[in-house]
PDB file of C-alpha atoms in Angstrom:
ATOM      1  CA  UNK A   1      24.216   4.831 -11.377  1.00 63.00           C
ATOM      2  CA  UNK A   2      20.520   5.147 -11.267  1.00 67.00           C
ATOM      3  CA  UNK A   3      18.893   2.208  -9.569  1.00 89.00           C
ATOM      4  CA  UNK A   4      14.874   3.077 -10.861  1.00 94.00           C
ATOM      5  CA  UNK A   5      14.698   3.881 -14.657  1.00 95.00           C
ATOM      6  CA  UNK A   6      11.657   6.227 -15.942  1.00 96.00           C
ATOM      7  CA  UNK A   7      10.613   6.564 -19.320  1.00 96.00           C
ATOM      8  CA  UNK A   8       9.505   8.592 -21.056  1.00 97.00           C
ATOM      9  CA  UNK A   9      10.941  11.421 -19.303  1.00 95.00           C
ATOM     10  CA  UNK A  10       8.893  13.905 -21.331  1.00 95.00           C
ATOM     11  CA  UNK A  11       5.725  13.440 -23.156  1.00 97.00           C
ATOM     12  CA  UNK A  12       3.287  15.979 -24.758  1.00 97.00           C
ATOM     13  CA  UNK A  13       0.141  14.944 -25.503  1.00 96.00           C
ATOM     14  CA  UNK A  14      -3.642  16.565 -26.729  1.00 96.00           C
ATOM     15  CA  UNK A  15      -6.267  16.557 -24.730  1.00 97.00           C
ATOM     16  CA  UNK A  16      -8.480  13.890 -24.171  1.00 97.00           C
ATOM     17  CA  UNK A  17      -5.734  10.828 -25.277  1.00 97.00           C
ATOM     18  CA  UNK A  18      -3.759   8.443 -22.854  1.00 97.00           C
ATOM     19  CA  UNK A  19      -0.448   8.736 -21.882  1.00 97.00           C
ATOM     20  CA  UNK A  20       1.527   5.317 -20.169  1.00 97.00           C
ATOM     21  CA  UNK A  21       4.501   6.055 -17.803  1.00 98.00           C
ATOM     22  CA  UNK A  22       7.227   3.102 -16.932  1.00 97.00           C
ATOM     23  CA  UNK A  23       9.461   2.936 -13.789  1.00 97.00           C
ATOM     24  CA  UNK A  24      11.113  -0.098 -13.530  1.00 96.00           C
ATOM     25  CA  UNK A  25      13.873  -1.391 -10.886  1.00 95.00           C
ATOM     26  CA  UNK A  26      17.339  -2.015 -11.976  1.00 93.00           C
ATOM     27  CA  UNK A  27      19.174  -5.492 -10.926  1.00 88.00           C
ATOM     28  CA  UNK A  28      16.431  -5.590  -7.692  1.00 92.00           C
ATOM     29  CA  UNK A  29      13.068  -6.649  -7.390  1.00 92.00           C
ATOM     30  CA  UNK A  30      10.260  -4.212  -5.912  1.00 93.00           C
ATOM     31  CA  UNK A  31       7.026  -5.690  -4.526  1.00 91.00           C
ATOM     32  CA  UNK A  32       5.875  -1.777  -3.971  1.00 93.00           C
ATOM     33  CA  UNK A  33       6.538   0.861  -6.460  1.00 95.00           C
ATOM     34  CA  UNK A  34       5.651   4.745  -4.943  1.00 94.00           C
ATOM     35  CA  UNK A  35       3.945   7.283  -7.580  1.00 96.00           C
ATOM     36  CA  UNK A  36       4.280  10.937  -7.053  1.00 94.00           C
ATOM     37  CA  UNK A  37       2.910  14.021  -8.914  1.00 95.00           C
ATOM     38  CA  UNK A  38       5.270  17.128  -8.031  1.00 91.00           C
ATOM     39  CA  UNK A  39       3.556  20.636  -9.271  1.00 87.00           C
ATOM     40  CA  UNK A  40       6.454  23.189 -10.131  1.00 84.00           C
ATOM     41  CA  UNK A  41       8.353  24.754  -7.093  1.00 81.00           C
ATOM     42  CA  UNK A  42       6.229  22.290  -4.697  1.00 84.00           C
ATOM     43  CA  UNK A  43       6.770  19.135  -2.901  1.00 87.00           C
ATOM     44  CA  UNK A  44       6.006  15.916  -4.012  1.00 89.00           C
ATOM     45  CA  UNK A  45       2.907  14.447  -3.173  1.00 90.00           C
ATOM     46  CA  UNK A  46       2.102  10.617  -3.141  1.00 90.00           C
ATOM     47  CA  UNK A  47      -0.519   9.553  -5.242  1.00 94.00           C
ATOM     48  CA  UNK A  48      -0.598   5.969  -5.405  1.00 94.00           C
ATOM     49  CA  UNK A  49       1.068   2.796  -3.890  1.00 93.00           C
ATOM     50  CA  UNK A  50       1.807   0.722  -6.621  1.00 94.00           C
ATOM     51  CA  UNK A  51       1.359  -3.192  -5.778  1.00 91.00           C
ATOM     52  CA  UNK A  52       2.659  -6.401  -7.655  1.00 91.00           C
ATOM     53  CA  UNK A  53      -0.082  -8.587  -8.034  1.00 88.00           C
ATOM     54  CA  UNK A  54      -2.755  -6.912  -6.520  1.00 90.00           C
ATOM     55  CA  UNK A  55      -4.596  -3.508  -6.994  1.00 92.00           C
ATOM     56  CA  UNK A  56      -3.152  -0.069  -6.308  1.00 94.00           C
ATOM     57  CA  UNK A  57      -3.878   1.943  -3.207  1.00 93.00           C
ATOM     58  CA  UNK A  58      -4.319   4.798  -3.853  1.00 95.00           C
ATOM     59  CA  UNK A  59      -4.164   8.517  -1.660  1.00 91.00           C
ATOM     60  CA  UNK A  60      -7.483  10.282  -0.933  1.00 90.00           C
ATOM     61  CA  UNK A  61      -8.474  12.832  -4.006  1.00 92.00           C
ATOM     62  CA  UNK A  62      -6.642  10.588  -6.403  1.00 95.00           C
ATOM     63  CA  UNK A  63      -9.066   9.605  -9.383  1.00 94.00           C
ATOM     64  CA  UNK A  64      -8.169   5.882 -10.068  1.00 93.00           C
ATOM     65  CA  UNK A  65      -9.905   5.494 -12.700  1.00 94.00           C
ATOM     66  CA  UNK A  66      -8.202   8.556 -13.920  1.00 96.00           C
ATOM     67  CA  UNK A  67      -4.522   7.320 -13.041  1.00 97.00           C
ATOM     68  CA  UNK A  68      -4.634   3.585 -13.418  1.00 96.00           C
ATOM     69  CA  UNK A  69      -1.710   1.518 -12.811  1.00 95.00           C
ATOM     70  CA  UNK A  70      -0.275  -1.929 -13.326  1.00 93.00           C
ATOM     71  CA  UNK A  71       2.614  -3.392 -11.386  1.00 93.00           C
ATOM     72  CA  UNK A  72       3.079  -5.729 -14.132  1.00 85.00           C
ATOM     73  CA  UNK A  73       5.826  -7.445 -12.754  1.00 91.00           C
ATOM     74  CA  UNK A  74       8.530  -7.464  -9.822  1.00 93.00           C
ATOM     75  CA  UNK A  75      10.442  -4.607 -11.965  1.00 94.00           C
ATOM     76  CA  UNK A  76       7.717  -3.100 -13.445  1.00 96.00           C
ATOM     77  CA  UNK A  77       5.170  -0.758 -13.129  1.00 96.00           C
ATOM     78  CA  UNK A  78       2.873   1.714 -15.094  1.00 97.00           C
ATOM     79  CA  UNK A  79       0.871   4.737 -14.533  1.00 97.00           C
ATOM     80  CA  UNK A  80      -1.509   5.731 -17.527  1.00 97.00           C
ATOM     81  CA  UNK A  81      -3.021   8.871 -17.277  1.00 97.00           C
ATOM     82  CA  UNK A  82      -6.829   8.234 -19.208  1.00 97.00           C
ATOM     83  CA  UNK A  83      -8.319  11.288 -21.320  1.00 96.00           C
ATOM     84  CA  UNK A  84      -5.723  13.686 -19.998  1.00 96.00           C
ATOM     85  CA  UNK A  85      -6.587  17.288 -19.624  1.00 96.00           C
ATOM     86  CA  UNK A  86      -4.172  20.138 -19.101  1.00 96.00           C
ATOM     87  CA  UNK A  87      -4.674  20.268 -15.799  1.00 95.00           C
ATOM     88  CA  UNK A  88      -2.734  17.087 -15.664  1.00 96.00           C
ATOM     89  CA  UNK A  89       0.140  18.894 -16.745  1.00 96.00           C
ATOM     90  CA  UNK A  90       2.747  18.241 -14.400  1.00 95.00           C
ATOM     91  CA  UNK A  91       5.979  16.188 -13.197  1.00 94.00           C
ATOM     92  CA  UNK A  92       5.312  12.679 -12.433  1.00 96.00           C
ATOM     93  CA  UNK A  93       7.412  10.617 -10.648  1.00 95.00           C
ATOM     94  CA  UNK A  94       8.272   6.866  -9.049  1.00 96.00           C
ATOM     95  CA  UNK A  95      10.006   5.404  -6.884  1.00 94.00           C
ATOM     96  CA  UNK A  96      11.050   1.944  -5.098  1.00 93.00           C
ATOM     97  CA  UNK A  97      12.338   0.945  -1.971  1.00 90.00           C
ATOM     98  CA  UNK A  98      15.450  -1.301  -2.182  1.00 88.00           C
ATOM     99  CA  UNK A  99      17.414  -3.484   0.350  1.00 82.00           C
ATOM    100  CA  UNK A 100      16.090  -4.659   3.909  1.00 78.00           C
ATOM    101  CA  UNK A 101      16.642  -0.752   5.092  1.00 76.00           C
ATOM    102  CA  UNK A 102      13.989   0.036   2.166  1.00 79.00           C
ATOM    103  CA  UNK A 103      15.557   3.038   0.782  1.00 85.00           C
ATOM    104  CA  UNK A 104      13.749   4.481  -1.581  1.00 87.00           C
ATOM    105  CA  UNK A 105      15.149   5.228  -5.211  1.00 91.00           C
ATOM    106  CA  UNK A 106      13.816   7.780  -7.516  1.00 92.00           C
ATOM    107  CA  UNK A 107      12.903   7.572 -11.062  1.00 93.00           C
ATOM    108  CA  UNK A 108      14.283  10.169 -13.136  1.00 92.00           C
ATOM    109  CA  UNK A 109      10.628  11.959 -13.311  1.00 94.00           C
ATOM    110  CA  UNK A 110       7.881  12.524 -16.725  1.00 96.00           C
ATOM    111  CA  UNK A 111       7.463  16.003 -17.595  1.00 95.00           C
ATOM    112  CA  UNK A 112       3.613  15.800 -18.818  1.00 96.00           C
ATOM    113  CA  UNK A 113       2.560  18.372 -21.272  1.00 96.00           C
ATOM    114  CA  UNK A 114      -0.994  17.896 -22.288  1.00 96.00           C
ATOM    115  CA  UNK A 115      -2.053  20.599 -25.093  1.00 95.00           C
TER     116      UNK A 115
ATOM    117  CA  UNK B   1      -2.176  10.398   7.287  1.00 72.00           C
ATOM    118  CA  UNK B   2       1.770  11.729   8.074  1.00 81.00           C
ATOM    119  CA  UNK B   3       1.935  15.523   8.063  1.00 89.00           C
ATOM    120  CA  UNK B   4       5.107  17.308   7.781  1.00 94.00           C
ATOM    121  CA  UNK B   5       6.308  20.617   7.711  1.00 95.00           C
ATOM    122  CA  UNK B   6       9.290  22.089   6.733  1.00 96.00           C
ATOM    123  CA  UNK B   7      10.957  25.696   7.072  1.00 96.00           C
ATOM    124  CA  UNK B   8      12.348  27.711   6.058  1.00 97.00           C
ATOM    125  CA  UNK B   9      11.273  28.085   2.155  1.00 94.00           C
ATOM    126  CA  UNK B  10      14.226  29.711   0.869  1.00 96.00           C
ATOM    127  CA  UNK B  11      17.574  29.929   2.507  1.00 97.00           C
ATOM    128  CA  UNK B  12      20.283  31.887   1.251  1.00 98.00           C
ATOM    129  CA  UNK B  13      24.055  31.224   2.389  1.00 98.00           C
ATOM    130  CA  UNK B  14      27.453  32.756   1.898  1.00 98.00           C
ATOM    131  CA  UNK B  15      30.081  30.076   0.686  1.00 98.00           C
ATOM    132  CA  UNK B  16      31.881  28.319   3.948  1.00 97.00           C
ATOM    133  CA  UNK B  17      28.937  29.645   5.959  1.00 97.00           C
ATOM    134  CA  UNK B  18      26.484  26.598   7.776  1.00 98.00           C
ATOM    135  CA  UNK B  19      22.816  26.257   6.366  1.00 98.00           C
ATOM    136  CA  UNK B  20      19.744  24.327   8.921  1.00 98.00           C
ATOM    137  CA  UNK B  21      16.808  23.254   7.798  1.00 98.00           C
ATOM    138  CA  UNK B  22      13.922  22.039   9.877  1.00 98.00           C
ATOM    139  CA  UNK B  23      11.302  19.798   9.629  1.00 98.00           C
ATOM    140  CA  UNK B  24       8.392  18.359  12.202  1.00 97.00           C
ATOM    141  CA  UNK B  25       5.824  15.564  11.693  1.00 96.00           C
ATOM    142  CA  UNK B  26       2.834  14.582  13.419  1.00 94.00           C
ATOM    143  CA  UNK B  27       2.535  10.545  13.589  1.00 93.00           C
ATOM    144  CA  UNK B  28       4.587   9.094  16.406  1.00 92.00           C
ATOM    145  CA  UNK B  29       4.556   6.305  14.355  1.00 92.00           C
ATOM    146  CA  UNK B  30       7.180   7.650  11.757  1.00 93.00           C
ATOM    147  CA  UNK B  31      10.464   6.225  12.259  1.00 92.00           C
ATOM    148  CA  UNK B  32      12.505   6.897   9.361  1.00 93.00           C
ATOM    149  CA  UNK B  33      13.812  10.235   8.565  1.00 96.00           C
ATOM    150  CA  UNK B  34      15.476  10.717   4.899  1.00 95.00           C
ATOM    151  CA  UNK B  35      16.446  13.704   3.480  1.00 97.00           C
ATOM    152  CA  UNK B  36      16.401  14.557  -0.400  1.00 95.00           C
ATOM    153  CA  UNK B  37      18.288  16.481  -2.464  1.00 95.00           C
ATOM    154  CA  UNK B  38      16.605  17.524  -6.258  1.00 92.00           C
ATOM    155  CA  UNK B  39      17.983  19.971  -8.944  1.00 89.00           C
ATOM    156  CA  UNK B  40      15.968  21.631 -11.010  1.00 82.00           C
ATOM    157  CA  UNK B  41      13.818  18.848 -13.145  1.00 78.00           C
ATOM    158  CA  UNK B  42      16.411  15.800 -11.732  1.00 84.00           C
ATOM    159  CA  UNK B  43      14.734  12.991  -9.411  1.00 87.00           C
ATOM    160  CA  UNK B  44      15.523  13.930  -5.656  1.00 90.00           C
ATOM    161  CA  UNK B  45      18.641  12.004  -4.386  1.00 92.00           C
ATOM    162  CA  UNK B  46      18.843  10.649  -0.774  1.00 92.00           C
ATOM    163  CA  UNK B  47      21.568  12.400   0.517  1.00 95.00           C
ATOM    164  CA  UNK B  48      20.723  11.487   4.461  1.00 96.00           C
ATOM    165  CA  UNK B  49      18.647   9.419   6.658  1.00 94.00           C
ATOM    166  CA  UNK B  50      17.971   8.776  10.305  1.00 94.00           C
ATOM    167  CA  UNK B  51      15.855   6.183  11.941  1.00 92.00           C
ATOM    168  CA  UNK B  52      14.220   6.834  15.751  1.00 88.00           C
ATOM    169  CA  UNK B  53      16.467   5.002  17.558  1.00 87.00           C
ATOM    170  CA  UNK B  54      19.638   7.288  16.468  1.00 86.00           C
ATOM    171  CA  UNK B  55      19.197  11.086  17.830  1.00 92.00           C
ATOM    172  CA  UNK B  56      22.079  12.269  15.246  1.00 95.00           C
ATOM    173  CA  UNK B  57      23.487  11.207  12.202  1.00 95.00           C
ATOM    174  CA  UNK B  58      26.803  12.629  10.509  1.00 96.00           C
ATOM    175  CA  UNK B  59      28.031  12.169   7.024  1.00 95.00           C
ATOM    176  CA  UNK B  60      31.003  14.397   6.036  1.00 96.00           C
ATOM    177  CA  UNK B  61      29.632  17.806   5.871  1.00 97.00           C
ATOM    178  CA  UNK B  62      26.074  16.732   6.618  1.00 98.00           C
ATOM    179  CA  UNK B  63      24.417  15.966   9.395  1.00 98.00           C
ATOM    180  CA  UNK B  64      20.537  15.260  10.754  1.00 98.00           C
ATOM    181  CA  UNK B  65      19.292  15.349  14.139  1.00 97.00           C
ATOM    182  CA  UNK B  66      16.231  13.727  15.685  1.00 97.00           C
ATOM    183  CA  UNK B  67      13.870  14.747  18.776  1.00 95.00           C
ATOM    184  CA  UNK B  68      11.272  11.904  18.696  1.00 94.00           C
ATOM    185  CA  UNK B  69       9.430  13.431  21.344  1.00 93.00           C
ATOM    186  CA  UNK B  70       9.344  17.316  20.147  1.00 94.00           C
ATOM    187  CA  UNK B  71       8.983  15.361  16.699  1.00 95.00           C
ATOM    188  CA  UNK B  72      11.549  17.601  14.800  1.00 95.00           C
ATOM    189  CA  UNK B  73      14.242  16.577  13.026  1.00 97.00           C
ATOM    190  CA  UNK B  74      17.010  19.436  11.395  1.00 98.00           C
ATOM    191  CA  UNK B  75      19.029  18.800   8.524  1.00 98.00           C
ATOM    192  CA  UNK B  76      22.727  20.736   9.059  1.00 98.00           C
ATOM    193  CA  UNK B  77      25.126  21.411   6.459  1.00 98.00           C
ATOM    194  CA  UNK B  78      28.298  22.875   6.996  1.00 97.00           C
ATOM    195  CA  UNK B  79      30.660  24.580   5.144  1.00 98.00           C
ATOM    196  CA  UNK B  80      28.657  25.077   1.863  1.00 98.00           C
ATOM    197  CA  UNK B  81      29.699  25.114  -1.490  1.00 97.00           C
ATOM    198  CA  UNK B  82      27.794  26.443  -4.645  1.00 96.00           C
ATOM    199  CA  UNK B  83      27.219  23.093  -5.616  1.00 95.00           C
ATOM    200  CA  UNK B  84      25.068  21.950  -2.333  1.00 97.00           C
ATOM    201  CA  UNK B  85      22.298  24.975  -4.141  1.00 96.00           C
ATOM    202  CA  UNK B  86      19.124  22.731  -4.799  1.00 96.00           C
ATOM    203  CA  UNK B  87      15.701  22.118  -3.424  1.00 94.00           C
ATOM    204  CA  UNK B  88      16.426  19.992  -0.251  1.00 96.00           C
ATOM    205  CA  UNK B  89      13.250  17.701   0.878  1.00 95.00           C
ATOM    206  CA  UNK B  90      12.477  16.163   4.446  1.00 96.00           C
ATOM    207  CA  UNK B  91      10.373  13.139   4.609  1.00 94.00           C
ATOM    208  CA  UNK B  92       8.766  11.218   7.519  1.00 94.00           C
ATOM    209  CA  UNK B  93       7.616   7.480   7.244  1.00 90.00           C
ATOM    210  CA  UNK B  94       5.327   4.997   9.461  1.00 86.00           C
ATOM    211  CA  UNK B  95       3.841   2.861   6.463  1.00 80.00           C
ATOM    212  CA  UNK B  96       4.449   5.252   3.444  1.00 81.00           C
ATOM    213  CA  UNK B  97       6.655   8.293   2.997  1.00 86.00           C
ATOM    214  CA  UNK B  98       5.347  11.782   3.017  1.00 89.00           C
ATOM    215  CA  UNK B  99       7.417  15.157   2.318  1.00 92.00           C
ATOM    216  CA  UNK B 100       7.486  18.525   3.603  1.00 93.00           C
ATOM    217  CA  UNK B 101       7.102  21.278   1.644  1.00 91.00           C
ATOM    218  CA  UNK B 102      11.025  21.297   0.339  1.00 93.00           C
ATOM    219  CA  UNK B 103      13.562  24.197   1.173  1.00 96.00           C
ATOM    220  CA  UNK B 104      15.231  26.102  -1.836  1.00 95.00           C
ATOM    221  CA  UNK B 105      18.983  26.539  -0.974  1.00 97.00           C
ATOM    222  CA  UNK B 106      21.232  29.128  -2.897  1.00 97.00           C
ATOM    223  CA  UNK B 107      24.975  29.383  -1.399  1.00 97.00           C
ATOM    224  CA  UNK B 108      26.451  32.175  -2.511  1.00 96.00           C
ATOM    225  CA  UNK B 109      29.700  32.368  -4.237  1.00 94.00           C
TER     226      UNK B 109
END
């Protein structure tokens, strides 16, 4: 069964409003929490490094201010997207690295419409 | 940062026949190799992995091979079923994990 759940796994929103993504680890705890944006047919591309208790890093061209997020917790963590625009349509999607190997689990991804 | 790069784009099989994909990466750093498997809106599912001290890894019908110094690593699958058609993803890590480009693989019936 899935080890990282996402929610919601779609959203649509207008332009201009806030949208709050969840990933959360199942029965493990993850220190680092991975956030990718995949465009359609393309590969995924890391955004942000998602740290409990302490701030994000985040990848070069990635607006933070834009994308904020909140490891909240050691199964927790959130990526809003702030006055979305339709170019922030896309697939967003998280992951965490489990056991001492550090294997890295997928969410189950956020289709992000934004009107 | 990482840099990877995978080929081919597309790659289409006959049923039974053997499919490669190939992947290099430019930090000699990296030292874990995974390999990804995603349908069509689904989250990508690790489906093989190699670190840099193992030149070749085999897992039923799949395999992965590693040349640390060419910095390639190939992702074989043999005997293919319609079922093994997705978007297949190579990844290379030294601190965080970057992907290649992803390979779309149709096996024909």
């Amino acid at each position: 069964g899935a080890v990282v759940s996402q929610h919601p796994s779609w959203v649509i929103c207008k332009s201009g409003t806030s949208v709050k993504i969840e990933c959360r680890s199942l029965d493990f705890q993850a220190t680092t929490m991975f956030w990718y944006r995949q465009f359609p047919k393309q590969s995924l591309m890391l955004m942000a490094t998602s740290n409990e208790g302490s701030k994000a890093t985040y990848e070069q061209g990635v607006e933070k201010d834009k994308f904020l997020i909140n490891h909240a917790s050691l199964t927790l963590s959130t990526l809003t997207v702030t006055s979305a625009h339709p170019e922030d349509s896309s697939f967003y999607i998280c992951s965490a690295p489990r056991g001492r190997d550090e294997k890295l689990f997928f969410g189950s991804g956020t289709q992000l419409s934004v009107l | 940062g990482e840099n990877v790069e995978q080929h081919p784009s597309t790659l289409s099989v006959q049923e039974g026949d053997s499919a490669v994909i190939k992947c290099t990466y430019s930090d000699s750093a990296s030292n874990y190799f995974p390999w990804y498997k995603q349908e069509l809106g689904k989250r990508p599912q690790l489906i093989i992995d190699i670190r840099s001290n193992v030149g070749e890894k085999k897992d039923q019908r799949i395999a992965v091979t590693l040349n640390k110094t060419a910095k390639h690593f190939s992702l074989h699958i043999t005997e293919t079923q319609p079922e093994d058609s997705a978007v297949y993803f190579c990844a290379a890590r030294a601190n965080n994990l970057f992907f290649g480009t992803g390979t779309r693989l149709t096996v024909i019936p």
